[in-house]
């Protein structure tokens, strides 16, 4: 059975391990179009992860919270 594809948009700020778990689950479910909306993260490991991820990343210049 083919998985329906929907764009998945995730707001992100300074929480890497939770994000990695969620991305792994989404990828295992077959989701391909994943967008990460970064709310001005300052946590160095997350900043580095966002630079190298295969997913689409939108960088906000300040924390927009849930409105991002």
Short mmCIF file of N, CA and C in Angstrom, two decimals, residues 11-59:
data_model
loop_
_atom_site.label_atom_id
_atom_site.label_comp_id
_atom_site.label_asym_id
_atom_site.label_seq_id
_atom_site.Cartn_x
_atom_site.Cartn_y
_atom_site.Cartn_z
N UNK A 11 8.10 23.03 13.33
CA UNK A 11 8.82 24.16 13.92
C UNK A 11 9.88 23.60 14.86
N UNK A 12 11.06 24.24 14.84
CA UNK A 12 12.22 23.73 15.55
C UNK A 12 12.87 24.85 16.35
N UNK A 13 13.28 24.54 17.58
CA UNK A 13 14.12 25.46 18.34
C UNK A 13 14.85 24.70 19.44
N UNK A 14 16.14 24.51 19.25
CA UNK A 14 17.07 24.03 20.27
C UNK A 14 16.75 22.66 20.87
N UNK A 15 16.06 21.78 20.16
CA UNK A 15 15.78 20.43 20.66
C UNK A 15 16.13 19.42 19.58
N UNK A 16 17.30 18.87 19.66
CA UNK A 16 17.78 17.99 18.61
C UNK A 16 17.27 16.56 18.74
N UNK A 17 17.38 15.96 19.91
CA UNK A 17 17.04 14.53 20.02
C UNK A 17 15.57 14.27 19.71
N UNK A 18 14.67 15.12 20.17
CA UNK A 18 13.24 14.96 19.85
C UNK A 18 13.02 15.08 18.34
N UNK A 19 13.69 16.03 17.72
CA UNK A 19 13.56 16.21 16.27
C UNK A 19 14.06 14.98 15.52
N UNK A 20 15.19 14.45 15.93
CA UNK A 20 15.74 13.27 15.26
C UNK A 20 14.80 12.07 15.37
N UNK A 21 14.18 11.90 16.52
CA UNK A 21 13.22 10.80 16.70
C UNK A 21 12.02 10.99 15.78
N UNK A 22 11.50 12.20 15.72
CA UNK A 22 10.35 12.48 14.87
C UNK A 22 10.69 12.28 13.39
N UNK A 23 11.85 12.78 12.97
CA UNK A 23 12.25 12.61 11.57
C UNK A 23 12.42 11.14 11.21
N UNK A 24 13.01 10.37 12.11
CA UNK A 24 13.18 8.94 11.85
C UNK A 24 11.83 8.27 11.67
N UNK A 25 10.87 8.60 12.53
CA UNK A 25 9.53 8.01 12.42
C UNK A 25 8.87 8.40 11.10
N UNK A 26 8.93 9.69 10.75
CA UNK A 26 8.33 10.16 9.50
C UNK A 26 8.96 9.48 8.29
N UNK A 27 10.27 9.37 8.30
CA UNK A 27 10.97 8.71 7.19
C UNK A 27 10.59 7.23 7.11
N UNK A 28 10.48 6.57 8.26
CA UNK A 28 10.07 5.16 8.27
C UNK A 28 8.65 4.98 7.76
N UNK A 29 7.82 5.99 7.92
CA UNK A 29 6.45 5.96 7.42
C UNK A 29 6.38 6.28 5.93
N UNK A 30 7.54 6.69 5.36
CA UNK A 30 7.60 6.94 3.92
C UNK A 30 7.36 8.38 3.52
N UNK A 31 7.35 9.30 4.48
CA UNK A 31 7.15 10.71 4.15
C UNK A 31 8.45 11.27 3.57
N UNK A 32 8.31 11.98 2.45
CA UNK A 32 9.48 12.52 1.75
C UNK A 32 9.62 14.02 1.85
N UNK A 33 8.52 14.74 1.86
CA UNK A 33 8.59 16.20 1.84
C UNK A 33 8.45 16.74 3.26
N UNK A 34 9.60 16.97 3.89
CA UNK A 34 9.64 17.45 5.27
C UNK A 34 10.33 18.80 5.30
N UNK A 35 9.66 19.76 5.89
CA UNK A 35 10.18 21.12 6.03
C UNK A 35 10.44 21.40 7.49
N UNK A 36 11.61 21.95 7.80
CA UNK A 36 11.96 22.34 9.16
C UNK A 36 12.00 23.86 9.21
N UNK A 37 11.22 24.43 10.09
CA UNK A 37 11.14 25.88 10.24
C UNK A 37 11.87 26.25 11.53
N UNK A 38 13.11 26.72 11.40
CA UNK A 38 13.96 26.99 12.56
C UNK A 38 13.66 28.36 13.15
N UNK A 39 13.36 28.37 14.45
CA UNK A 39 13.05 29.60 15.17
C UNK A 39 14.30 30.14 15.87
N UNK A 40 15.32 30.49 15.09
CA UNK A 40 16.54 31.11 15.60
C UNK A 40 17.24 30.25 16.65
N UNK A 41 17.46 28.98 16.34
CA UNK A 41 18.11 28.07 17.27
C UNK A 41 19.53 28.53 17.59
N UNK A 42 19.94 28.27 18.84
CA UNK A 42 21.29 28.62 19.29
C UNK A 42 22.06 27.40 19.80
N UNK A 43 21.42 26.26 19.88
CA UNK A 43 22.05 25.03 20.37
C UNK A 43 22.98 24.50 19.27
N UNK A 44 24.30 24.56 19.48
CA UNK A 44 25.25 24.23 18.42
C UNK A 44 25.02 22.90 17.71
N UNK A 45 24.74 21.80 18.42
CA UNK A 45 24.50 20.54 17.68
C UNK A 45 23.29 20.62 16.74
N UNK A 46 22.24 21.32 17.14
CA UNK A 46 21.08 21.46 16.26
C UNK A 46 21.40 22.36 15.08
N UNK A 47 22.11 23.44 15.32
CA UNK A 47 22.49 24.35 14.23
C UNK A 47 23.29 23.57 13.18
N UNK A 48 24.21 22.74 13.63
CA UNK A 48 25.02 21.93 12.71
C UNK A 48 24.15 20.91 11.98
N UNK A 49 23.24 20.28 12.70
CA UNK A 49 22.34 19.31 12.08
C UNK A 49 21.53 19.96 10.96
N UNK A 50 21.01 21.15 11.21
CA UNK A 50 20.19 21.84 10.21
C UNK A 50 21.01 22.19 8.96
N UNK A 51 22.29 22.49 9.15
CA UNK A 51 23.15 22.80 8.00
C UNK A 51 23.34 21.59 7.09
N UNK A 52 23.28 20.39 7.67
CA UNK A 52 23.62 19.18 6.93
C UNK A 52 22.45 18.26 6.61
N UNK A 53 21.25 18.62 7.02
CA UNK A 53 20.11 17.73 6.80
C UNK A 53 19.70 17.71 5.33
N UNK A 54 19.11 16.61 4.92
CA UNK A 54 18.60 16.49 3.55
C UNK A 54 17.23 17.15 3.41
N UNK A 55 16.63 17.52 4.52
CA UNK A 55 15.30 18.12 4.48
C UNK A 55 15.39 19.62 4.21
N UNK A 56 14.27 20.18 3.80
CA UNK A 56 14.20 21.62 3.53
C UNK A 56 14.19 22.38 4.85
N UNK A 57 14.98 23.45 4.93
CA UNK A 57 15.06 24.25 6.16
C UNK A 57 14.76 25.70 5.84
N UNK A 58 13.89 26.29 6.64
CA UNK A 58 13.61 27.73 6.57
C UNK A 58 14.15 28.32 7.86
N UNK A 59 15.00 29.34 7.74
CA UNK A 59 15.61 29.96 8.92
C UNK A 59 14.90 31.28 9.23
#
